[in-house]
Coordinates of C-alpha atoms in Angstrom, one line a residue:
M2 CA 74.7 110.8 140.7
T3 CA 71.9 108.3 141.1
A4 CA 71.1 105.9 139.4
L5 CA 67.6 106.9 137.6
V6 CA 65.4 104.2 135.4
P7 CA 62.0 104.4 134.1
V8 CA 60.1 101.8 133.3
I9 CA 57.9 102.8 131.5
L10 CA 54.8 100.2 131.7
C11 CA 52.8 99.9 128.3
G12 CA 49.8 97.5 129.3
G13 CA 46.1 98.5 128.6
T14 CA 43.7 98.5 125.9
G15 CA 42.3 101.5 126.3
T16 CA 38.2 100.4 125.5
R17 CA 37.2 103.7 126.6
L18 CA 38.8 105.2 123.2
W19 CA 37.6 103.3 120.3
P20 CA 36.9 103.6 118.1
L21 CA 40.5 104.7 117.6
S22 CA 41.7 102.8 120.8
R23 CA 41.7 98.8 120.0
A24 CA 42.8 95.2 121.4
T25 CA 45.6 95.4 118.4
Y26 CA 46.9 99.6 118.1
P27 CA 45.8 100.3 122.0
K28 CA 45.9 104.5 123.6
Q29 CA 48.8 104.5 124.4
Y30 CA 50.7 104.1 120.5
W31 CA 48.5 107.0 119.0
A32 CA 49.5 110.6 118.4
L33 CA 46.0 111.8 121.1
A34 CA 47.7 115.1 122.6
G35 CA 49.4 117.3 121.5
D36 CA 50.5 119.1 117.4
G37 CA 52.9 116.9 116.9
Q38 CA 53.0 113.0 115.7
D39 CA 54.1 111.9 118.4
T40 CA 52.8 108.9 120.2
L41 CA 51.7 109.0 123.9
L42 CA 54.5 106.5 124.5
Q43 CA 56.7 108.2 123.3
Q44 CA 55.9 111.6 124.9
T45 CA 56.3 109.8 127.8
H46 CA 59.5 109.0 127.2
Q47 CA 60.6 112.0 125.8
R48 CA 59.3 114.6 128.9
L49 CA 61.6 112.8 131.2
E50 CA 65.1 114.6 129.0
G51 CA 66.9 116.2 130.9
I52 CA 66.7 114.9 134.5
A53 CA 69.3 113.6 136.3
G54 CA 71.3 110.5 135.8
L55 CA 68.5 109.4 133.5
Q56 CA 69.3 105.8 132.2
P57 CA 67.4 104.1 128.9
P58 CA 64.0 102.9 130.0
L59 CA 62.9 99.3 130.9
L60 CA 59.6 99.0 128.6
I61 CA 57.5 96.3 129.3
C62 CA 54.8 95.8 126.5
N63 CA 52.3 92.5 126.0
E64 CA 53.9 90.2 123.4
D65 CA 51.8 91.5 121.0
H66 CA 52.7 95.0 120.2
R67 CA 56.6 94.3 121.4
F68 CA 57.1 95.1 117.1
I69 CA 55.4 98.5 118.2
V70 CA 57.6 99.6 121.1
A71 CA 60.3 99.5 119.1
E72 CA 59.4 101.1 116.7
Q73 CA 58.2 103.9 118.3
M74 CA 61.0 104.1 120.1
R75 CA 64.0 103.7 117.5
Q76 CA 61.5 106.7 115.7
I77 CA 63.1 109.1 118.6
G78 CA 66.6 108.1 118.9
V79 CA 65.2 105.6 122.1
E80 CA 67.4 102.8 122.6
P81 CA 65.9 100.5 125.2
A82 CA 67.9 98.9 128.2
A83 CA 65.3 96.1 127.7
I84 CA 61.7 95.2 126.5
L85 CA 59.8 92.9 128.4
L86 CA 57.5 90.6 126.7
E87 CA 54.2 90.1 129.6
P88 CA 52.2 86.6 127.2
M89 CA 49.3 87.9 129.6
G90 CA 48.4 90.9 131.6
R91 CA 49.2 90.7 135.8
N92 CA 48.1 94.2 136.4
T93 CA 51.2 97.1 137.9
A94 CA 53.0 95.2 141.2
P95 CA 54.3 91.8 138.2
A96 CA 55.8 94.6 136.4
V97 CA 57.7 95.9 138.8
A98 CA 58.4 93.3 140.2
V99 CA 60.1 91.9 137.1
A100 CA 61.6 95.5 136.1
A101 CA 63.3 95.9 139.7
L102 CA 64.6 91.9 139.0
Q103 CA 65.4 93.5 135.8
A104 CA 66.8 96.4 137.1
T105 CA 68.9 94.6 139.7
A106 CA 70.4 91.5 138.0
Q107 CA 73.7 93.0 137.6
G108 CA 74.5 94.1 140.6
D109 CA 72.7 97.4 140.5
D110 CA 70.3 99.6 142.7
P111 CA 68.9 102.9 140.9
L112 CA 65.4 104.7 141.4
L113 CA 63.2 103.4 139.1
L114 CA 60.2 106.1 137.4
V115 CA 57.4 103.9 137.2
L116 CA 55.6 105.3 134.0
A117 CA 53.0 104.3 132.5
A118 CA 52.5 104.8 128.4
D119 CA 49.6 106.6 128.2
H120 CA 49.3 109.3 130.5
V121 CA 49.0 113.0 129.1
I122 CA 51.3 116.0 131.5
R123 CA 51.3 119.4 129.4
E124 CA 54.0 121.3 132.3
A125 CA 57.2 118.6 131.3
A126 CA 59.5 120.7 133.4
S127 CA 57.4 121.2 136.2
F128 CA 57.0 116.9 135.8
R129 CA 60.5 117.2 135.8
Q130 CA 60.7 119.5 139.0
A131 CA 58.4 116.6 141.0
V132 CA 60.5 113.6 140.5
E133 CA 63.9 115.9 141.9
A134 CA 61.8 116.6 144.5
G135 CA 61.0 113.0 144.9
M136 CA 64.9 111.3 144.4
A137 CA 66.1 111.8 148.2
A138 CA 63.5 110.5 149.6
A139 CA 63.7 107.6 147.3
S140 CA 67.4 106.5 147.4
A141 CA 67.0 107.2 151.7
G142 CA 64.0 103.9 151.1
Q143 CA 61.6 105.6 151.0
L144 CA 58.4 104.9 148.1
V145 CA 57.3 108.3 147.1
T146 CA 54.5 107.9 144.3
F147 CA 52.9 110.9 142.7
G148 CA 49.8 113.1 144.0
I149 CA 47.6 114.5 141.1
V150 CA 46.3 118.1 142.8
P151 CA 42.8 117.7 141.9
T152 CA 41.1 120.5 140.4
A153 CA 38.1 119.6 141.1
P154 CA 35.5 117.1 143.0
E155 CA 36.2 113.9 140.5
T156 CA 34.8 110.9 141.3
G157 CA 36.1 108.7 138.7
Y158 CA 39.2 108.1 140.2
G159 CA 41.2 106.6 144.1
Y160 CA 42.7 109.6 146.6
I161 CA 45.7 109.6 148.2
E162 CA 45.3 110.9 152.4
A163 CA 49.4 112.5 153.5
A164 CA 49.6 112.7 157.0
E165 CA 49.3 116.0 156.9
A166 CA 48.6 119.1 154.3
L167 CA 50.6 119.4 150.7
G168 CA 51.4 122.2 149.1
Q169 CA 49.9 122.7 145.2
G170 CA 53.0 121.0 143.7
S171 CA 53.0 124.3 141.3
P172 CA 56.9 125.4 140.4
A173 CA 56.3 128.5 142.6
A174 CA 56.5 126.4 145.1
A175 CA 59.2 123.9 144.1
A176 CA 61.8 124.9 146.6
D177 CA 59.3 123.4 149.7
L178 CA 58.5 120.3 147.2
K179 CA 59.2 116.4 149.2
P180 CA 56.8 113.8 149.7
V181 CA 54.7 113.5 152.8
P182 CA 54.0 109.9 154.8
I183 CA 50.6 108.5 153.0
A184 CA 47.6 108.4 156.3
R185 CA 46.0 106.0 153.5
F186 CA 44.3 105.1 150.2
V187 CA 40.1 105.7 149.6
E188 CA 38.5 104.1 146.2
K189 CA 36.3 106.8 144.2
P190 CA 34.0 108.3 145.9
D191 CA 30.3 110.1 146.5
R192 CA 30.5 112.9 145.3
A193 CA 30.5 115.1 148.8
T194 CA 33.1 112.9 150.2
A195 CA 35.0 114.3 147.5
E196 CA 34.4 118.3 148.0
Q197 CA 35.1 117.3 151.7
F198 CA 39.0 115.7 150.6
L199 CA 38.8 118.9 148.0
A200 CA 39.3 121.5 151.2
S201 CA 41.0 119.6 153.4
G202 CA 43.5 119.8 151.4
R203 CA 45.8 117.0 152.5
F204 CA 44.1 114.9 149.6
T205 CA 45.1 113.8 146.2
W206 CA 44.5 112.2 143.4
N207 CA 46.1 108.6 142.8
S208 CA 48.4 108.7 139.7
G209 CA 49.4 105.4 139.2
M210 CA 53.1 107.1 139.2
F211 CA 57.1 105.6 141.5
L212 CA 59.5 106.6 142.5
F213 CA 61.6 104.2 144.6
K214 CA 64.9 102.4 144.9
A215 CA 64.5 98.8 142.6
S216 CA 66.3 97.3 146.5
A217 CA 63.6 99.0 148.4
I218 CA 60.6 97.9 146.2
L219 CA 61.9 94.3 145.9
A220 CA 62.1 94.3 149.8
E221 CA 58.5 95.6 150.0
L222 CA 57.1 93.2 147.8
E223 CA 58.9 90.0 149.3
R224 CA 57.5 91.1 152.7
L225 CA 54.3 91.4 151.5
A226 CA 53.4 89.5 148.6
P227 CA 56.1 87.0 148.6
D228 CA 54.5 85.1 145.9
V229 CA 54.6 87.3 143.3
V230 CA 58.6 87.2 143.7
S231 CA 58.8 84.5 143.5
A232 CA 56.2 83.9 140.2
C233 CA 58.1 87.1 138.4
R234 CA 61.6 85.5 139.5
A235 CA 60.4 82.0 137.5
A236 CA 59.5 84.3 134.5
L237 CA 62.5 85.7 134.5
E238 CA 64.9 82.7 135.1
H239 CA 63.4 81.0 132.6
D240 CA 62.9 83.7 130.0
S241 CA 64.9 83.6 126.0
E242 CA 65.7 85.7 123.9
D243 CA 63.2 86.9 121.0
L244 CA 65.1 89.6 118.9
D245 CA 65.8 92.6 120.9
F246 CA 63.3 91.6 123.3
L247 CA 62.6 89.5 126.3
R248 CA 60.3 87.3 126.5
L249 CA 58.8 85.6 130.2
E250 CA 57.9 81.8 130.6
R251 CA 55.0 82.2 129.8
E252 CA 54.1 78.6 132.9
A253 CA 55.6 80.6 135.5
F254 CA 54.8 84.2 134.4
A255 CA 50.8 83.0 134.3
A256 CA 51.2 81.4 138.1
C257 CA 52.0 84.9 139.1
P258 CA 48.1 86.6 141.1
N259 CA 47.0 89.7 138.9
V260 CA 47.2 92.7 141.6
A261 CA 48.3 96.8 141.7
I262 CA 51.4 97.2 143.0
D263 CA 49.0 99.6 144.3
V264 CA 46.8 96.8 147.0
A265 CA 50.7 94.8 147.1
V266 CA 52.4 96.9 148.6
M267 CA 51.4 101.1 148.4
E268 CA 48.3 100.5 150.6
R269 CA 50.2 98.2 153.2
T270 CA 53.5 99.7 153.6
D271 CA 55.1 101.6 156.2
R272 CA 57.7 103.5 153.4
G273 CA 54.1 105.2 150.9
A274 CA 55.2 109.0 151.1
V275 CA 53.1 110.9 148.1
L276 CA 54.9 113.9 146.6
P277 CA 51.9 116.3 144.8
L278 CA 52.4 116.7 141.2
N279 CA 50.5 120.0 139.5
A280 CA 51.4 120.0 135.6
G281 CA 48.5 119.5 133.9
W282 CA 48.1 115.6 134.1
S283 CA 45.6 113.4 132.5
D284 CA 44.6 110.0 131.8
V285 CA 43.2 110.4 128.9
G286 CA 40.6 108.1 130.6
S287 CA 37.8 109.3 128.1
W288 CA 37.2 111.4 124.4
S289 CA 35.3 113.4 126.4
A290 CA 38.7 113.9 129.1
L291 CA 41.5 114.2 125.7
W292 CA 38.9 117.3 124.9
E293 CA 39.1 118.6 128.6
T294 CA 43.2 118.1 128.6
A295 CA 43.4 119.9 124.9
E296 CA 43.7 123.3 123.6
R297 CA 40.3 124.4 121.6
D298 CA 39.8 126.8 119.2
D299 CA 37.5 129.8 119.7
A300 CA 34.2 127.5 119.5
G301 CA 36.0 125.9 121.9
N302 CA 36.4 122.7 119.3
V303 CA 39.3 120.3 119.0
L304 CA 39.4 119.2 115.8
R305 CA 42.2 117.2 114.2
G306 CA 42.5 115.6 111.2
R307 CA 40.4 116.7 108.1
V308 CA 38.0 118.2 109.7
I309 CA 35.0 121.1 108.9
S310 CA 33.9 122.4 111.7
E311 CA 30.8 125.7 110.8
A312 CA 28.0 127.5 113.8
S313 CA 29.6 124.1 115.4
H314 CA 30.2 124.3 119.5
N315 CA 32.4 122.9 122.4
C316 CA 32.8 119.6 119.6
Y317 CA 35.5 116.9 120.2
L318 CA 35.7 116.1 115.5
R319 CA 38.6 113.6 114.8
S320 CA 39.7 111.6 111.0
E321 CA 41.9 109.5 110.0
H322 CA 40.7 108.8 107.4
R323 CA 38.0 110.7 105.1
L324 CA 36.6 114.2 105.6
V325 CA 34.5 115.0 108.5
V326 CA 31.7 118.3 108.9
G327 CA 30.9 119.7 112.1
L328 CA 27.5 121.8 110.9
G329 CA 25.2 123.9 113.9
V330 CA 26.0 120.7 115.7
E331 CA 27.2 121.4 120.0
N332 CA 28.8 119.0 122.4
L333 CA 29.4 116.2 120.2
V334 CA 31.8 113.2 120.0
V335 CA 32.7 112.1 116.4
V336 CA 35.8 109.8 115.4
E337 CA 36.1 108.6 112.1
T338 CA 38.7 105.8 111.7
D339 CA 38.7 103.6 108.5
D340 CA 35.9 101.6 110.2
V341 CA 33.5 102.7 112.1
V342 CA 32.3 106.5 112.6
L343 CA 31.7 107.4 116.4
V344 CA 29.1 110.1 117.3
A345 CA 28.3 110.7 120.5
H346 CA 27.0 113.4 122.9
R347 CA 30.4 114.4 125.1
D348 CA 28.8 113.4 128.7
R349 CA 28.4 109.9 126.9
A350 CA 31.1 109.3 125.9
Q351 CA 32.3 107.2 129.3
D352 CA 29.7 104.5 127.7
V353 CA 31.5 103.7 124.6
K354 CA 33.5 100.8 126.9
T355 CA 29.4 99.7 126.8
I356 CA 29.7 99.3 123.1
V357 CA 33.2 97.7 123.0
G358 CA 31.4 95.3 124.9
L359 CA 28.2 94.7 123.2
L360 CA 30.5 94.4 119.6
E361 CA 32.2 91.4 122.4
R362 CA 29.6 89.2 122.5
E363 CA 28.8 90.0 119.0
G364 CA 32.1 88.5 117.7
A365 CA 32.5 91.5 115.8
S366 CA 36.0 92.2 114.4
E367 CA 35.7 95.7 115.0
S368 CA 35.7 95.5 118.6
K369 CA 39.3 94.4 119.4
A370 CA 41.3 95.5 115.6
H371 CA 41.1 97.9 112.2
R372 CA 40.9 97.6 109.4
R373 CA 45.1 98.5 108.6
I374 CA 46.8 95.3 110.6
Y375 CA 50.6 95.8 112.5
R376 CA 52.7 93.7 111.8
P377 CA 56.9 93.0 112.4
W378 CA 57.3 94.1 108.9
G379 CA 55.2 96.4 108.0
S380 CA 51.0 97.2 107.9
Y381 CA 48.7 95.4 105.9
D382 CA 45.1 96.9 105.6
G383 CA 41.8 95.2 103.8
I384 CA 40.7 97.3 101.4
T385 CA 37.1 95.7 99.9
E386 CA 36.2 92.0 99.1
G387 CA 33.5 90.1 98.1
E388 CA 32.9 85.6 98.1
R389 CA 35.5 84.2 97.4
W390 CA 38.3 86.9 96.6
Q391 CA 39.5 90.2 98.5
V392 CA 41.4 93.3 97.8
K393 CA 44.8 94.5 100.3
K394 CA 47.6 97.0 99.8
I395 CA 50.1 95.5 101.6
V396 CA 52.8 97.8 103.2
V397 CA 57.0 96.4 103.7
N398 CA 59.4 98.4 105.3
P399 CA 63.0 98.8 104.6
G400 CA 64.5 96.1 105.0
A401 CA 62.1 94.4 106.2
S402 CA 60.7 90.2 104.8
L403 CA 57.8 88.0 105.4
S404 CA 57.5 85.3 106.5
L405 CA 58.7 81.8 104.4
Q406 CA 55.3 80.5 103.6
M407 CA 53.0 78.5 101.5
H408 CA 48.8 78.9 100.8
H409 CA 47.2 75.7 100.9
H410 CA 42.9 77.6 99.6
R411 CA 44.1 81.0 97.6
A412 CA 46.0 82.1 95.4
E413 CA 47.5 85.5 94.9
H414 CA 48.5 88.5 92.6
W415 CA 50.9 90.6 93.8
I416 CA 51.4 94.7 91.6
V417 CA 53.9 96.7 92.9
V418 CA 52.7 100.5 93.2
R419 CA 55.6 102.3 94.9
G420 CA 59.7 100.7 95.4
T421 CA 61.0 97.6 94.8
A422 CA 60.3 94.1 95.6
L423 CA 61.9 90.7 96.1
V424 CA 60.1 87.9 95.7
E425 CA 61.3 84.7 96.3
K426 CA 58.5 81.6 94.6
D427 CA 60.3 77.8 95.5
G428 CA 63.2 79.2 96.0
V429 CA 63.2 82.0 92.6
E430 CA 64.1 85.9 92.9
E431 CA 62.8 88.5 91.5
L432 CA 63.2 91.6 91.9
L433 CA 60.0 93.9 91.0
G434 CA 59.5 97.0 90.0
E435 CA 56.5 99.9 89.9
N436 CA 54.2 98.8 87.9
Q437 CA 55.1 95.5 87.9
S438 CA 53.3 92.6 89.0
T439 CA 53.5 88.5 89.4
Y440 CA 51.1 85.3 90.6
I441 CA 51.6 83.6 93.1
P442 CA 49.7 80.0 93.2
L443 CA 48.6 77.9 95.3
G444 CA 50.9 76.0 97.4
C445 CA 53.7 78.0 96.0
K446 CA 56.2 78.6 98.6
H447 CA 57.2 82.2 98.7
R448 CA 58.5 85.1 100.5
L449 CA 57.9 88.7 99.9
S450 CA 61.4 91.3 100.7
N451 CA 61.9 94.9 100.6
P452 CA 66.4 95.6 99.7
G453 CA 65.4 98.8 98.9
R454 CA 65.6 102.8 101.9
I455 CA 61.8 103.3 101.0
P456 CA 58.7 101.4 102.4
V457 CA 57.1 99.0 99.5
E458 CA 53.1 99.3 99.4
M459 CA 51.5 96.2 97.0
I460 CA 48.5 95.5 96.1
E461 CA 46.8 91.3 96.9
V462 CA 44.5 90.5 95.3
Q463 CA 43.5 87.0 96.6
S464 CA 41.0 84.7 95.6
G465 CA 40.5 81.3 96.8
P466 CA 37.2 79.3 98.8
Y467 CA 39.2 80.1 102.1
L468 CA 40.8 83.9 102.9
G469 CA 41.4 83.6 106.2
E470 CA 45.1 84.7 108.2
D471 CA 45.3 81.4 110.0
D472 CA 46.0 79.6 106.0
I473 CA 49.2 79.7 106.5
R474 CA 52.2 77.1 106.5
R475 CA 55.5 78.9 107.4
F476 CA 58.3 77.7 106.5
D477 CA 61.1 79.9 107.8
D478 CA 60.9 83.5 110.0
R479 CA 62.9 86.2 111.3
Y480 CA 61.0 87.1 113.7
G481 CA 60.4 84.0 115.3
R482 CA 57.1 83.4 114.8
S483 CA 55.4 80.2 114.7
D484 CA 52.2 78.3 112.0
A485 CA 50.1 78.2 115.5
A486 CA 50.8 82.2 116.3
V487 CA 48.1 84.6 116.6
I488 CA 50.0 87.5 113.9
Q489 CA 49.5 85.9 110.8
A490 CA 52.5 86.3 107.5

């Protein structure tokens, strides 16, 4: 049985799904599709269950998201073969090269199924059928890409032209599914050209999903993009283990060209083949796309969270915290988060990225981070603040611990409201239960841990002349973070 290793690419910030998706917690880590609580990343792996030869996945992510990825895999009972950490984004060709090098490091040569972590595929059985239909060709050395059977003359997608007419990729035609040689890749066309593409029966949308042998893609990368392979090989040879992660060496990876696998290989190889996929696919590129792919009520609305809709039609209304009421409105996107409320016409949903750019130019924190900030030990939520003081809610996961640290400019008061906290102050430990509190004076060397089985929830009141997150001197940290790290506490 041929081994099949999923390679899940977890990069990207998804700015067109702002204000929910942001750089510190992008769309692939949110539950955006379906009625359950599983995130797009979790769904990406779950839809593979049942494919013959399936092996533990390789995940490639930004190092700042490593604990989010690990925790979401743990929640669905998946132990990855490895989580590879990119020190900076370098597009998909380096990510695929690193995965192929890692997969063949012990002399193995599995099939690699390269998937984006932020896609929606409503018909998982049809997707699995397509993967299995492509395995023989991939095992024989072809580089298979999955082309989405078009449903409209979209101008926002790249297209793949097959050398001959394609089937429709439907379950009814599963026996006839086969990869067809690729004639060419075409960048986003105008509408008239897209209509011609659909009429020809030879064009599909470029999904960015691939299936090939690790040795086959490495050989083509070596031939067509040798600089990518040499940089990635050096980054892996000098990698470092960081808990359950493999951290690629920064300097070597930074020297890698920033190029997509389509451009580096698929557009230039003579081994490429396209297999039609008709499985309810969407790249969830905007709020309007999410509305289109979701199940809607009788009035055409998609309602998520604490929402009331009255005499409203064709809206996407989402609440993460507060009550959202849609009364007599049409064709709107309304998204409420802890610090932002977006109200947009559905036809303008693609323009959200313009607002993100404006906020970035202003240096506004809302462009990149939520009020709740996730850390390897849990999270904190900035509740309110004033001059020389601020209040946070801190959640520490069972068995987790903050670093042993000290602040130069602030003192802290801690009040436990749930669970049991272990507090260390200048070498002295004490247990605090619910409704108990302690004081951390300025300059005190301290640590907060959770020795229990339920999360610790605590209210922290800070006071002092400077309350920035960079006011920290770290003495010991189980997560390997330094004082200079962006992620604090």
